[in-house]
Each structure stands twice: as structure tokens, then as C-alpha cells.
């Protein structure tokens, strides 16, 4: 693979959420669009590991997870791989959570229950911003 971002290339995404059903729903929304889900996990420990190994363009990361929560994982991922965009998945859109995530380097967030149009719009904006750089 060359260093150029090819617009026809699908963006690589990793989904980390401790709820299998939520991962499934999100995977379904991304399937066949311009995304390729290259990995999945169910806690923050796995998220950090997957980020390191697979270096996806985007990680969709749940905030509330066992073993290591999303905010902790976010900080570790951004410290090691600042180029990876992290989108937080949250069931609470409370300002503190969102603010904390953005301050720690999250590129955006999606709220449960998922709204397909919003999810795709959020990811499209993040990818466009990444490619404009």
C-alpha cells in the first residue's frame, strides 16, 4: 500500500463495546458503506491492544466498559497513536462525559440508541477532516 489516501479506499474501523448487540448494530450500519470493520473488542484493554496492532483509521469506543473504561482507553490510544480518530459511543449525552472525551482527544461521539444517519454523518465528517489534512 502506498502512502497516499485513495478516496476509493474504504476507511478502516474498529468497534469496541461490551454489548455484543450494540457492536452488531454498528457493524451492520457500516457494512457495505465506505467502511471496513477490521476488528472488534469488548473492553478498553482490548481497545488499546487492537489500536496498536491494527492501526485503524477510526475506533468507535464505548465509554462505559468493564476492566478499563472508554475514557482511559482513549487517553492511552491517543498517546500511542495520535493519528487514530476515536469516536466515543455513549448512552448518556451528559456534557461532562462528552466534554471529557473531547478534551482527551476524541474526534466526536455517537449516542445510543444509534441513529444510522447520525452515525454515518459523524464518521463521514471525521474521515473528511482527516483526509483534508
Tab-separated table of C-alpha atoms in Angstrom:
chain	number	residue	atom	x	y	z
A	1	UNK	CA	0.000	0.000	0.000
A	2	UNK	CA	1.239	3.483	-0.866
A	3	UNK	CA	1.221	6.418	1.487
A	4	UNK	CA	-1.480	8.177	-0.485
A	5	UNK	CA	-5.037	8.250	0.787
A	6	UNK	CA	-7.042	6.778	-2.008
A	7	UNK	CA	-10.592	8.114	-1.937
A	8	UNK	CA	-11.962	4.815	-3.140
A	9	UNK	CA	-10.276	3.002	-0.280
A	10	UNK	CA	-12.651	2.069	2.476
A	11	UNK	CA	-11.861	3.532	5.865
A	12	UNK	CA	-10.798	1.013	8.469
A	13	UNK	CA	-12.860	0.956	11.639
A	14	UNK	CA	-12.629	-0.921	14.918
A	15	UNK	CA	-15.695	-1.223	17.180
A	16	UNK	CA	-15.251	-1.629	20.921
A	17	UNK	CA	-18.350	-2.082	23.074
A	18	UNK	CA	-19.067	-4.606	25.826
A	19	UNK	CA	-22.544	-5.151	24.407
A	20	UNK	CA	-22.489	-7.690	21.547
A	21	UNK	CA	-25.792	-6.444	20.196
A	22	UNK	CA	-24.565	-2.840	20.019
A	23	UNK	CA	-21.456	-3.936	18.137
A	24	UNK	CA	-23.632	-5.914	15.773
A	25	UNK	CA	-25.926	-2.965	15.098
A	26	UNK	CA	-22.999	-0.650	14.464
A	27	UNK	CA	-21.248	-3.204	12.261
A	28	UNK	CA	-24.453	-3.556	10.248
A	29	UNK	CA	-24.658	0.206	9.726
A	30	UNK	CA	-21.108	0.373	8.454
A	31	UNK	CA	-21.204	-2.716	6.276
A	32	UNK	CA	-21.004	-2.018	2.580
A	33	UNK	CA	-20.724	1.714	3.110
A	34	UNK	CA	-17.290	3.197	2.751
A	35	UNK	CA	-16.098	1.446	5.885
A	36	UNK	CA	-14.397	-1.804	6.650
A	37	UNK	CA	-14.684	-3.126	10.193
A	38	UNK	CA	-11.279	-4.726	10.774
A	39	UNK	CA	-11.583	-5.547	14.450
A	40	UNK	CA	-13.863	-5.653	17.471
A	41	UNK	CA	-13.462	-5.768	21.197
A	42	UNK	CA	-15.470	-5.671	24.385
A	43	UNK	CA	-13.344	-3.645	26.785
A	44	UNK	CA	-10.761	-0.894	26.994
A	45	UNK	CA	-7.844	-3.272	27.444
A	46	UNK	CA	-8.652	-4.907	24.120
A	47	UNK	CA	-9.238	-1.486	22.531
A	48	UNK	CA	-5.701	-0.345	23.335
A	49	UNK	CA	-4.265	-3.622	22.072
A	50	UNK	CA	-6.258	-3.586	18.815
A	51	UNK	CA	-5.343	0.051	18.159
A	52	UNK	CA	-1.676	-0.842	18.499
A	53	UNK	CA	-1.856	-3.932	16.295
A	54	UNK	CA	-4.291	-2.915	13.571
A	55	UNK	CA	-3.843	0.888	13.499
A	56	UNK	CA	-7.358	1.542	12.170
A	57	UNK	CA	-8.308	4.994	10.923
A	58	UNK	CA	-11.203	5.182	13.346
A	59	UNK	CA	-12.123	3.446	16.586
A	60	UNK	CA	-15.707	3.549	17.842
A	61	UNK	CA	-15.205	3.255	21.585
A	62	UNK	CA	-17.874	2.757	24.217
A	63	UNK	CA	-17.480	4.955	27.294
A	64	UNK	CA	-18.809	2.504	29.897
A	65	UNK	CA	-16.956	-0.811	29.783
A	66	UNK	CA	-15.535	-3.324	32.226
A	67	UNK	CA	-11.809	-3.638	33.030
A	68	UNK	CA	-10.884	-0.304	31.519
A	69	UNK	CA	-13.422	2.323	30.571
A	70	UNK	CA	-13.506	4.159	27.276
A	71	UNK	CA	-12.006	7.390	28.570
A	72	UNK	CA	-8.954	5.604	29.974
A	73	UNK	CA	-8.556	3.630	26.762
A	74	UNK	CA	-8.985	6.837	24.733
A	75	UNK	CA	-6.082	8.519	26.560
A	76	UNK	CA	-3.802	5.523	26.036
A	77	UNK	CA	-4.721	5.119	22.367
A	78	UNK	CA	-4.198	8.815	21.598
A	79	UNK	CA	-0.882	8.859	23.464
A	80	UNK	CA	0.459	5.929	21.451
A	81	UNK	CA	-1.282	6.606	18.116
A	82	UNK	CA	-2.294	10.259	17.807
A	83	UNK	CA	-3.318	9.674	14.184
A	84	UNK	CA	-6.184	7.347	15.070
A	85	UNK	CA	-9.552	9.089	15.324
A	86	UNK	CA	-11.574	7.893	18.283
A	87	UNK	CA	-15.347	8.274	18.319
A	88	UNK	CA	-16.931	7.729	21.705
A	89	UNK	CA	-20.126	5.691	21.993
A	90	UNK	CA	-22.249	6.846	24.902
A	91	UNK	CA	-25.742	6.216	26.191
A	92	UNK	CA	-25.559	9.431	28.177
A	93	UNK	CA	-25.002	12.606	26.254
A	94	UNK	CA	-24.284	14.373	29.529
A	95	UNK	CA	-21.959	17.317	28.929
A	96	UNK	CA	-19.242	16.196	31.367
A	97	UNK	CA	-18.737	12.855	29.638
A	98	UNK	CA	-18.724	14.408	26.198
A	99	UNK	CA	-16.505	17.315	27.281
A	100	UNK	CA	-14.059	14.954	28.994
A	101	UNK	CA	-13.835	12.784	25.896
A	102	UNK	CA	-13.262	15.725	23.550
A	103	UNK	CA	-10.623	17.226	25.857
A	104	UNK	CA	-8.816	13.892	25.882
A	105	UNK	CA	-8.674	13.762	22.111
A	106	UNK	CA	-11.910	12.143	20.963
A	107	UNK	CA	-12.899	13.269	17.467
A	108	UNK	CA	-16.609	13.012	18.130
A	109	UNK	CA	-19.255	10.874	19.723
A	110	UNK	CA	-22.327	8.863	18.854
A	111	UNK	CA	-25.229	8.381	21.213
A	112	UNK	CA	-27.132	5.156	21.881
A	113	UNK	CA	-29.633	4.152	20.698
A	114	UNK	CA	-27.869	4.512	17.359
A	115	UNK	CA	-29.370	6.597	14.616
A	116	UNK	CA	-27.851	5.305	11.359
A	117	UNK	CA	-27.877	8.669	9.606
A	118	UNK	CA	-26.170	10.368	12.560
A	119	UNK	CA	-23.573	7.632	12.942
A	120	UNK	CA	-22.637	7.727	9.260
A	121	UNK	CA	-22.664	11.506	9.234
A	122	UNK	CA	-20.340	11.700	12.242
A	123	UNK	CA	-17.896	9.213	10.724
A	124	UNK	CA	-18.042	10.873	7.300
A	125	UNK	CA	-17.189	14.253	8.848
A	126	UNK	CA	-14.246	12.800	10.771
A	127	UNK	CA	-12.845	10.972	7.733
A	128	UNK	CA	-13.256	14.076	5.557
A	129	UNK	CA	-11.390	16.142	8.131
A	130	UNK	CA	-8.641	13.537	8.321
A	131	UNK	CA	-8.229	13.431	4.543
A	132	UNK	CA	-8.232	17.199	4.194
A	133	UNK	CA	-5.104	17.411	6.337
